[in-house]
mmCIF file of C-alpha atoms in Angstrom:
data_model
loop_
_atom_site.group_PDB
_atom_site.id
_atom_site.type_symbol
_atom_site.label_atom_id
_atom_site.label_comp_id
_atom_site.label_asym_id
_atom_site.label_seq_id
_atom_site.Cartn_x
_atom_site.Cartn_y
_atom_site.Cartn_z
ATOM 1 C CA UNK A 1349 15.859 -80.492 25.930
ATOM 2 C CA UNK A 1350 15.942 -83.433 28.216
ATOM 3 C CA UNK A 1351 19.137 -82.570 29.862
ATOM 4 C CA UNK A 1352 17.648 -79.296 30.532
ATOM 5 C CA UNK A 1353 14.286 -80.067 32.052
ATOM 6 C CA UNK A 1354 16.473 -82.747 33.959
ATOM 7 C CA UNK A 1355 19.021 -79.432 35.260
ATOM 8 C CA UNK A 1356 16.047 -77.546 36.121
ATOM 9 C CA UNK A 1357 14.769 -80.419 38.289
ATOM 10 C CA UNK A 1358 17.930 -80.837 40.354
ATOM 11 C CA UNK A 1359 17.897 -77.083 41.206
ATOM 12 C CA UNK A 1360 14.170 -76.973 42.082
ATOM 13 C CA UNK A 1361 15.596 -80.143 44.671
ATOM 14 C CA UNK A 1362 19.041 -78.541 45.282
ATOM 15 C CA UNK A 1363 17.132 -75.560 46.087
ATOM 16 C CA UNK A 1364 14.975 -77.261 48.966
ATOM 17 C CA UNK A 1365 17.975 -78.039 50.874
ATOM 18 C CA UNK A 1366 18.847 -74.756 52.323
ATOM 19 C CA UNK A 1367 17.242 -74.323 55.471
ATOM 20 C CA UNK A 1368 14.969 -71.312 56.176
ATOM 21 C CA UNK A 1369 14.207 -70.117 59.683
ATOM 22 C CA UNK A 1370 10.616 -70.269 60.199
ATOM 23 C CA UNK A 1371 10.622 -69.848 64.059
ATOM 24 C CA UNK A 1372 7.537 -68.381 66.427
ATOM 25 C CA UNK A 1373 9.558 -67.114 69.521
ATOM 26 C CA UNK A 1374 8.159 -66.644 72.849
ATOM 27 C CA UNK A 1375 5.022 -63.955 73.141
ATOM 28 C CA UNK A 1376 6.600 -61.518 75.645
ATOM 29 C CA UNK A 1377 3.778 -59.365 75.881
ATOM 30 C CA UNK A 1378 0.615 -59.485 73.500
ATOM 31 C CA UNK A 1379 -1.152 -56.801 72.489
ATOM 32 C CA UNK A 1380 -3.324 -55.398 74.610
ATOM 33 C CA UNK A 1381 -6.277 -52.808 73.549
ATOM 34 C CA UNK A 1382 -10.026 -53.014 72.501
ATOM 35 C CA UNK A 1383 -11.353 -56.893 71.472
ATOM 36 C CA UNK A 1384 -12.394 -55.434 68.480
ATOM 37 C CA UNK A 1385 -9.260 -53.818 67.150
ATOM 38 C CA UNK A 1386 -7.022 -57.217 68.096
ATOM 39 C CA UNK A 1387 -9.363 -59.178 66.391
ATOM 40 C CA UNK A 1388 -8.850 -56.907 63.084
ATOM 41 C CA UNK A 1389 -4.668 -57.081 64.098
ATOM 42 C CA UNK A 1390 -4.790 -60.666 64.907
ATOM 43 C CA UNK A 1391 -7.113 -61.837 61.128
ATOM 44 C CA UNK A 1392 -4.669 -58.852 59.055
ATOM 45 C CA UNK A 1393 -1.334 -58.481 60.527
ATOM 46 C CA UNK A 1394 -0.025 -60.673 63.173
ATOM 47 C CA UNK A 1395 1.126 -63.647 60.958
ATOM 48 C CA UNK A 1396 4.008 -60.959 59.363
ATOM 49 C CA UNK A 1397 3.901 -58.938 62.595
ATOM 50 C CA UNK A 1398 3.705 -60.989 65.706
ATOM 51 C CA UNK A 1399 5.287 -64.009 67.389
ATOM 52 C CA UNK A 1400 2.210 -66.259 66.680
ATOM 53 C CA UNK A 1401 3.159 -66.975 62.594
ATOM 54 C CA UNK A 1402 1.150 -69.405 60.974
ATOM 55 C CA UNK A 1403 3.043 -70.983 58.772
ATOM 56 C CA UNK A 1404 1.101 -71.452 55.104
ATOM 57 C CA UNK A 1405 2.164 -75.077 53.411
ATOM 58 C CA UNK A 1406 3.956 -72.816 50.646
ATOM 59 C CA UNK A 1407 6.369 -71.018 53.456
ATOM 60 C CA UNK A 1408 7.574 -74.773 53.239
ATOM 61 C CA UNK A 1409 8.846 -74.456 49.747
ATOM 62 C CA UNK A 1410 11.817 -72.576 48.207
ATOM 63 C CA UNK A 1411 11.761 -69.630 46.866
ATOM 64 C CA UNK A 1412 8.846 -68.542 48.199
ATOM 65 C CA UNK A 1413 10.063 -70.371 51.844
ATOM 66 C CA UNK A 1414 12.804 -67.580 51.269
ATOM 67 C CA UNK A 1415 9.617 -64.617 50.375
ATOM 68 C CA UNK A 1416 7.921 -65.317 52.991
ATOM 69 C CA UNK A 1417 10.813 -65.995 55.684
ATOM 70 C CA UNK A 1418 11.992 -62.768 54.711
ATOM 71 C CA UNK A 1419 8.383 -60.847 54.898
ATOM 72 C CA UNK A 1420 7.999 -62.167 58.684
ATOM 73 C CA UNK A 1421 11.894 -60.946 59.718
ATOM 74 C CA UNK A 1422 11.199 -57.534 58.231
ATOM 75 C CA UNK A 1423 7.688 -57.426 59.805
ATOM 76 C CA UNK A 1424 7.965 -58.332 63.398
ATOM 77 C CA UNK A 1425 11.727 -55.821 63.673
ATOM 78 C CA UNK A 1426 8.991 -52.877 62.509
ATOM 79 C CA UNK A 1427 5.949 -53.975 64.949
ATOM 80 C CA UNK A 1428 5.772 -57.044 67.192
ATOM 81 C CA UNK A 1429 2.651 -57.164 68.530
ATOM 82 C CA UNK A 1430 4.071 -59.769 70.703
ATOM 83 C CA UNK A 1431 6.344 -57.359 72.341
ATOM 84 C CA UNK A 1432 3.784 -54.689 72.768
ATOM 85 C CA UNK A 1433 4.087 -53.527 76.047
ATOM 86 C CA UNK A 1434 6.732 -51.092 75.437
ATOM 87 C CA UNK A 1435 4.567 -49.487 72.722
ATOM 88 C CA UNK A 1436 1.425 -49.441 73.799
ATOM 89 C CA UNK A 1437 1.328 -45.991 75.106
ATOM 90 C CA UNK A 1438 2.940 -44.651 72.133
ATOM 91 C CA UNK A 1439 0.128 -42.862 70.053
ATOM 92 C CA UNK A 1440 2.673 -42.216 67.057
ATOM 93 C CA UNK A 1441 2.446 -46.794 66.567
ATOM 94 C CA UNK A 1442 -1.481 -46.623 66.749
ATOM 95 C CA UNK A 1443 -1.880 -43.886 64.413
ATOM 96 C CA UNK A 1444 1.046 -45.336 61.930
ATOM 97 C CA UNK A 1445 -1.264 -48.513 62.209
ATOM 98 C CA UNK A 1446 -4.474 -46.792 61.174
ATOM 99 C CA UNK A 1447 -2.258 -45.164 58.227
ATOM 100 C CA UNK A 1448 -0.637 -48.189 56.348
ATOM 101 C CA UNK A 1449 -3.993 -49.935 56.276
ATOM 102 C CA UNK A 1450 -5.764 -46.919 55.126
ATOM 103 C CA UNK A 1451 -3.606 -46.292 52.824
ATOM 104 C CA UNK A 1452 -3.750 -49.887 51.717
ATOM 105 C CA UNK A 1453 0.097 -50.058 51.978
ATOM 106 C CA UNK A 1454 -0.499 -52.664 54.693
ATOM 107 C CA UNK A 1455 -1.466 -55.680 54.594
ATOM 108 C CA UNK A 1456 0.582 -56.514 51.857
ATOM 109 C CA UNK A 1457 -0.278 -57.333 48.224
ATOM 110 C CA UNK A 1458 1.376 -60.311 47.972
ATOM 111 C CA UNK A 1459 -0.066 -61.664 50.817
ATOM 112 C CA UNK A 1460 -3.746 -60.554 50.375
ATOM 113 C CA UNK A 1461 -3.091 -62.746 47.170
ATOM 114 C CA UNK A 1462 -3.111 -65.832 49.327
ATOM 115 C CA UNK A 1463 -4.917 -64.515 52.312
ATOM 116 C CA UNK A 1464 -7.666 -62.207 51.051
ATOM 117 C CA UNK A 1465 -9.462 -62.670 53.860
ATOM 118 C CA UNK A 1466 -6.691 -60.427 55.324
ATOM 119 C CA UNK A 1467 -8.293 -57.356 54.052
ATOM 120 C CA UNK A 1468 -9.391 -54.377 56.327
ATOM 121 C CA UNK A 1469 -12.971 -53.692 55.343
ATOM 122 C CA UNK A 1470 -14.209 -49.896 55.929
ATOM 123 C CA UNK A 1471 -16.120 -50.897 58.487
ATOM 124 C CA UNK A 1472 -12.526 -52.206 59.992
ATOM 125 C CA UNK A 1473 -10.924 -49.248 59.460
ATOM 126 C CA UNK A 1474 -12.943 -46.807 61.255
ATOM 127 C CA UNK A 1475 -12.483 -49.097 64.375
ATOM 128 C CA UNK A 1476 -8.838 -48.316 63.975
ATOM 129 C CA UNK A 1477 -9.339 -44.900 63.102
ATOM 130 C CA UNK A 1478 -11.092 -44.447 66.709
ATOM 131 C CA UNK A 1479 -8.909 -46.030 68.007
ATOM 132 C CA UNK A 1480 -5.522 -44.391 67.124
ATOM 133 C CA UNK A 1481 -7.385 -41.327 68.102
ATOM 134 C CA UNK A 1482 -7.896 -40.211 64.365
#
């Protein structure tokens, strides 16, 4: 049993040794729209979908480093609010918004578990609603 906990312990190590990319590029152009409806974007989505991460303590240790690496990839190649100007005449991205938090498919689970301040109220979403034009 020793020799086991002792294995487990030099992979939970081992483990911390491979580097994760946990970069916050440039902000090329930030969103730009109502104070209100950043301020719901900025509290709910920009840490997965924008150039301005913050970094949580945990996103410091493997496997979850890898989770949460991962998460912020995925999120800023769908919608970088950091890169907005190209999309911010496009109705189709303000109305998708409006729809995954609605829907409650956005923010994600997993991080309203840590972050459940995160979550878009009613209140919140009928700001978006108005403004996606809904």
């Amino acid at each position: 049993m020793k020799r086991i906990i002792i294995a487990l312990a030099a992979v939970v190590v081992g483990i911390q040794l491979i580097p994760v990319k946990r970069i916050n590029p440039a902000v090329v152009s930030d969103f730009s729209g109502p104070p209100e409806v950043k301020a719901i974007l900025q509290r709910s989505c920009y840490d997965c979908h924008s150039n301005e991460t913050e970094w949580p303590w945990y996103s410091h240790v493997a496997p979850m480093s890898w989770l949460v690496a991962h998460d912020v990839k995925e999120g800023r190649e769908h919608l970088n609010f950091s890169n907005w100007e190209p999309l911010k005449d496009i109705v189709w991205f303000r109305i998708q918004i409006y729809h995954m938090a609605a829907s409650g498919q956005m923010p994600l689970t997993s991080y309203l578990t840590m972050h459940s301040d995160a979550k878009v109220t009613d209140e919140e979403l009928t700001i978006l609603k108005e403004w996606a034009g809904e």
